[in-house]
Coordinates of C-alpha atoms in Angstrom, one line a residue:
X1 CA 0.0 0.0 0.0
X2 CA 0.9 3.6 -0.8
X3 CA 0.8 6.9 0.5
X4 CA -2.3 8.4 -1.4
X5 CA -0.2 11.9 -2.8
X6 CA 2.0 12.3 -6.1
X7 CA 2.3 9.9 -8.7
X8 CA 0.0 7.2 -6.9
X9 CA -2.7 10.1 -6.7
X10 CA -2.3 10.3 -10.4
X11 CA -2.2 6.4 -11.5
X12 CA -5.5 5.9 -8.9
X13 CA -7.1 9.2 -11.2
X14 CA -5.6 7.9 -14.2
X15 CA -7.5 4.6 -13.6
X16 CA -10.8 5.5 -12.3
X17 CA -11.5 8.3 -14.3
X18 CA -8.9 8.6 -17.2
X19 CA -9.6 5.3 -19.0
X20 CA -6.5 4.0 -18.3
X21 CA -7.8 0.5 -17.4
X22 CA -4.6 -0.9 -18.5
X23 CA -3.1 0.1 -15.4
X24 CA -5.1 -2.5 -13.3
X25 CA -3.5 -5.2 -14.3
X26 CA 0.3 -4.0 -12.8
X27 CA -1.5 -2.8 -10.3
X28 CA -3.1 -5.9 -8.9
X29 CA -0.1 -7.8 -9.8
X30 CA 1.4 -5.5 -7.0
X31 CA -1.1 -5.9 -4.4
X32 CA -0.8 -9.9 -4.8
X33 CA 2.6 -9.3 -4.0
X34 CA 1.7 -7.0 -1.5
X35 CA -1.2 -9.4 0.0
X36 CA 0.8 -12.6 0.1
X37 CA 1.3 -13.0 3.8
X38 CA -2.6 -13.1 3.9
X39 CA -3.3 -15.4 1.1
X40 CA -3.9 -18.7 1.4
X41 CA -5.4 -21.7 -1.0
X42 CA -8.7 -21.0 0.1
X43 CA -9.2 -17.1 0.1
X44 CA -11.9 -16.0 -2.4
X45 CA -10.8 -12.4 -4.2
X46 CA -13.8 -10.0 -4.3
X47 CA -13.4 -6.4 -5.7
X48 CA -15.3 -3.8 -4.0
X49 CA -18.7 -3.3 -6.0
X50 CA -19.8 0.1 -8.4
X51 CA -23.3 0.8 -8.3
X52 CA -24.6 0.0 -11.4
X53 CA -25.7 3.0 -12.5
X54 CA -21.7 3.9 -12.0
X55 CA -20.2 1.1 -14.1
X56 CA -22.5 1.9 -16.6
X57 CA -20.9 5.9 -16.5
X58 CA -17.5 4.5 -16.4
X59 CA -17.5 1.2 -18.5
X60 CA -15.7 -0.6 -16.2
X61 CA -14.5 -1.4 -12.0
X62 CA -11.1 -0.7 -11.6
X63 CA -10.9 -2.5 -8.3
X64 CA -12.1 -5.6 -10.5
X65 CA -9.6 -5.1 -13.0
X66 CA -7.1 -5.3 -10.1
X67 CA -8.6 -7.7 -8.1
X68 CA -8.9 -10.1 -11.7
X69 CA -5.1 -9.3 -11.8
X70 CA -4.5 -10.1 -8.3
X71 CA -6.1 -13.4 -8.1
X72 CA -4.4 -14.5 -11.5
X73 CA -1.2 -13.7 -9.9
X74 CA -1.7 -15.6 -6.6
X75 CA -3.5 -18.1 -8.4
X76 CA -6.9 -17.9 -5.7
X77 CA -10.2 -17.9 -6.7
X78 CA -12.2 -14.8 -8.1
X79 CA -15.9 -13.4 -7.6
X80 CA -16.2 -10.5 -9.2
X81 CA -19.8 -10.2 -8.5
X82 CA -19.8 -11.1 -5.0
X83 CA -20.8 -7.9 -3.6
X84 CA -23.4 -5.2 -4.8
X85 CA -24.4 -2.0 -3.7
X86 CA -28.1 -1.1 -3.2
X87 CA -27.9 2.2 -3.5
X88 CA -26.2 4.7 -5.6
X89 CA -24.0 6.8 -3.0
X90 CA -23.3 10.6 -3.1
X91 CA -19.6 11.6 -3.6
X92 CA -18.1 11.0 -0.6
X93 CA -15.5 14.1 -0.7
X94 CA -15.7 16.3 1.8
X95 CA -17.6 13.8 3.9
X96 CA -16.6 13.3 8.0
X97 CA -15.5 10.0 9.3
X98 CA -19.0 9.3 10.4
X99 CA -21.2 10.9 7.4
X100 CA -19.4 8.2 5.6
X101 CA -20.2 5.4 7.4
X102 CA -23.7 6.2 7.5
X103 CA -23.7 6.7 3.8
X104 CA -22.3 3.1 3.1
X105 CA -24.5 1.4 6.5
X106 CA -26.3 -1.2 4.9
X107 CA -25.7 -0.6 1.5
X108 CA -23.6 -3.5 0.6
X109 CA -24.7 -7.4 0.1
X110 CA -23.8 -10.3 -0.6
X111 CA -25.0 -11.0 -4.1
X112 CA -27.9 -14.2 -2.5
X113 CA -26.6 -16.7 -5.6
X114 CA -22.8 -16.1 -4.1
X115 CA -23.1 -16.6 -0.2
X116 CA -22.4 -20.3 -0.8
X117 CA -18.8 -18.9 -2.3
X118 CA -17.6 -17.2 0.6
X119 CA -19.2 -19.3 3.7
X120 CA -16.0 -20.5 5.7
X121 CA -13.5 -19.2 3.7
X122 CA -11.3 -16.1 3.7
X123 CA -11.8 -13.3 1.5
X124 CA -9.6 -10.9 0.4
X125 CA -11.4 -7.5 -0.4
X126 CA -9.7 -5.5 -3.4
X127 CA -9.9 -1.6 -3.9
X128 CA -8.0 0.9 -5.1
X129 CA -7.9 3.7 -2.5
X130 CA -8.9 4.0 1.4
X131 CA -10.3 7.0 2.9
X132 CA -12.6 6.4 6.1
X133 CA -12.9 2.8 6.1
X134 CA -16.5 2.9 5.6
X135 CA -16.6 1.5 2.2
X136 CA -14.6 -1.9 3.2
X137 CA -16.5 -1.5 6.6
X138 CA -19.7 -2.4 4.4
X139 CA -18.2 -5.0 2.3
X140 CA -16.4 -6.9 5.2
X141 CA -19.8 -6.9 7.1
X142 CA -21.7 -8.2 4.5
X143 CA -19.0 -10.7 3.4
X144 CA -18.6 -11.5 7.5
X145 CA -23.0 -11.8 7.7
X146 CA -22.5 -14.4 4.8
X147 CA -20.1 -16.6 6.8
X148 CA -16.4 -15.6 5.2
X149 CA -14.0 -17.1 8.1
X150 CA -12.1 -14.0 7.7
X151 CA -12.1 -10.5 5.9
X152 CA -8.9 -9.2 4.9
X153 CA -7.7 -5.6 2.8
X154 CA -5.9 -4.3 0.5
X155 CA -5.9 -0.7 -1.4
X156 CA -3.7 0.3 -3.8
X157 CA -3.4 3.5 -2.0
X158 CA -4.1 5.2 1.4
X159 CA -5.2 8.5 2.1
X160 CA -3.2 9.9 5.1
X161 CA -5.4 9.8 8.4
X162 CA -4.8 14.2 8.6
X163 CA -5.8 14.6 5.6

């Protein structure tokens, strides 16, 4: 994980909202490395989900595109459809600690056709950057209410806890 400033900034833009998809695949390929300690024969990789209405606007999930990368590279499972969102959430810039994790309470599942995927096992959530928390808060929940043994992290980048 990286410092979320300077050139990371710019790759995390570049791929989210530049249409540099391309850069998901080095960039997962990273994380597996990155990940390995918590990575084990069993663990299911699950990107964190779009709203639909959001994947439709931007074509594509760049935390999938890593995750797919990821889970290639430490040869474990994949589900890229594990998780969705209910509800389409407002930009979360600008938001407090708490605003966002009452934006994201509840809004996450675990897609009903997929529970039987991550019962007992670990999963390994995928994303590209980490504000609050309160996004992966969500997704580990849900992923924890549908029996995953364990819910482990990792971001490409981190935004620094004073900023």
């Amino acid at each position: 994980m990286a410092l979320y400033g300077g050139n990371i900034r710019n790759m995390v833009l570049s791929l989210k909202h530049g249409d540099k998809a391309d850069l998901g695949k080095p960039a997962g390929q990273w994380m597996a490395d990155a990940a390995k300690d918590l990575i084990t024969g069993k663990t299911l990789v699950a990107p964190v989900p779009l709203h639909w209405s959001r994947l439709l606007k931007r074509r594509y999930n760049q935390s999938a595109l890593m995750a797919s990368a990821l889970s290639k590279t430490a040869e474990v499972a994949l589900c890229q459809d594990l998780l969705i969102r209910r509800h389409r959430t407002p930009s979360m810039d600008g938001k407090t600690t708490v605003e966002r994790a009452k934006i994201m309470s509840g809004n996450v599942f675990v897609h009903p056709r997929r529970k039987i995927r991550c019962a007992g096992r670990p999963v390994l959530l995928v994303d590209d950057v980490m504000t609050s928390g309160a996004t992966l808060q969500a997704c580990a929940e849900a992923c924890k209410i549908s029996g995953a043994s364990r819910v482990d992290v990792v971001v490409l980048a981190r935004v620094a806890k004073d900023a």
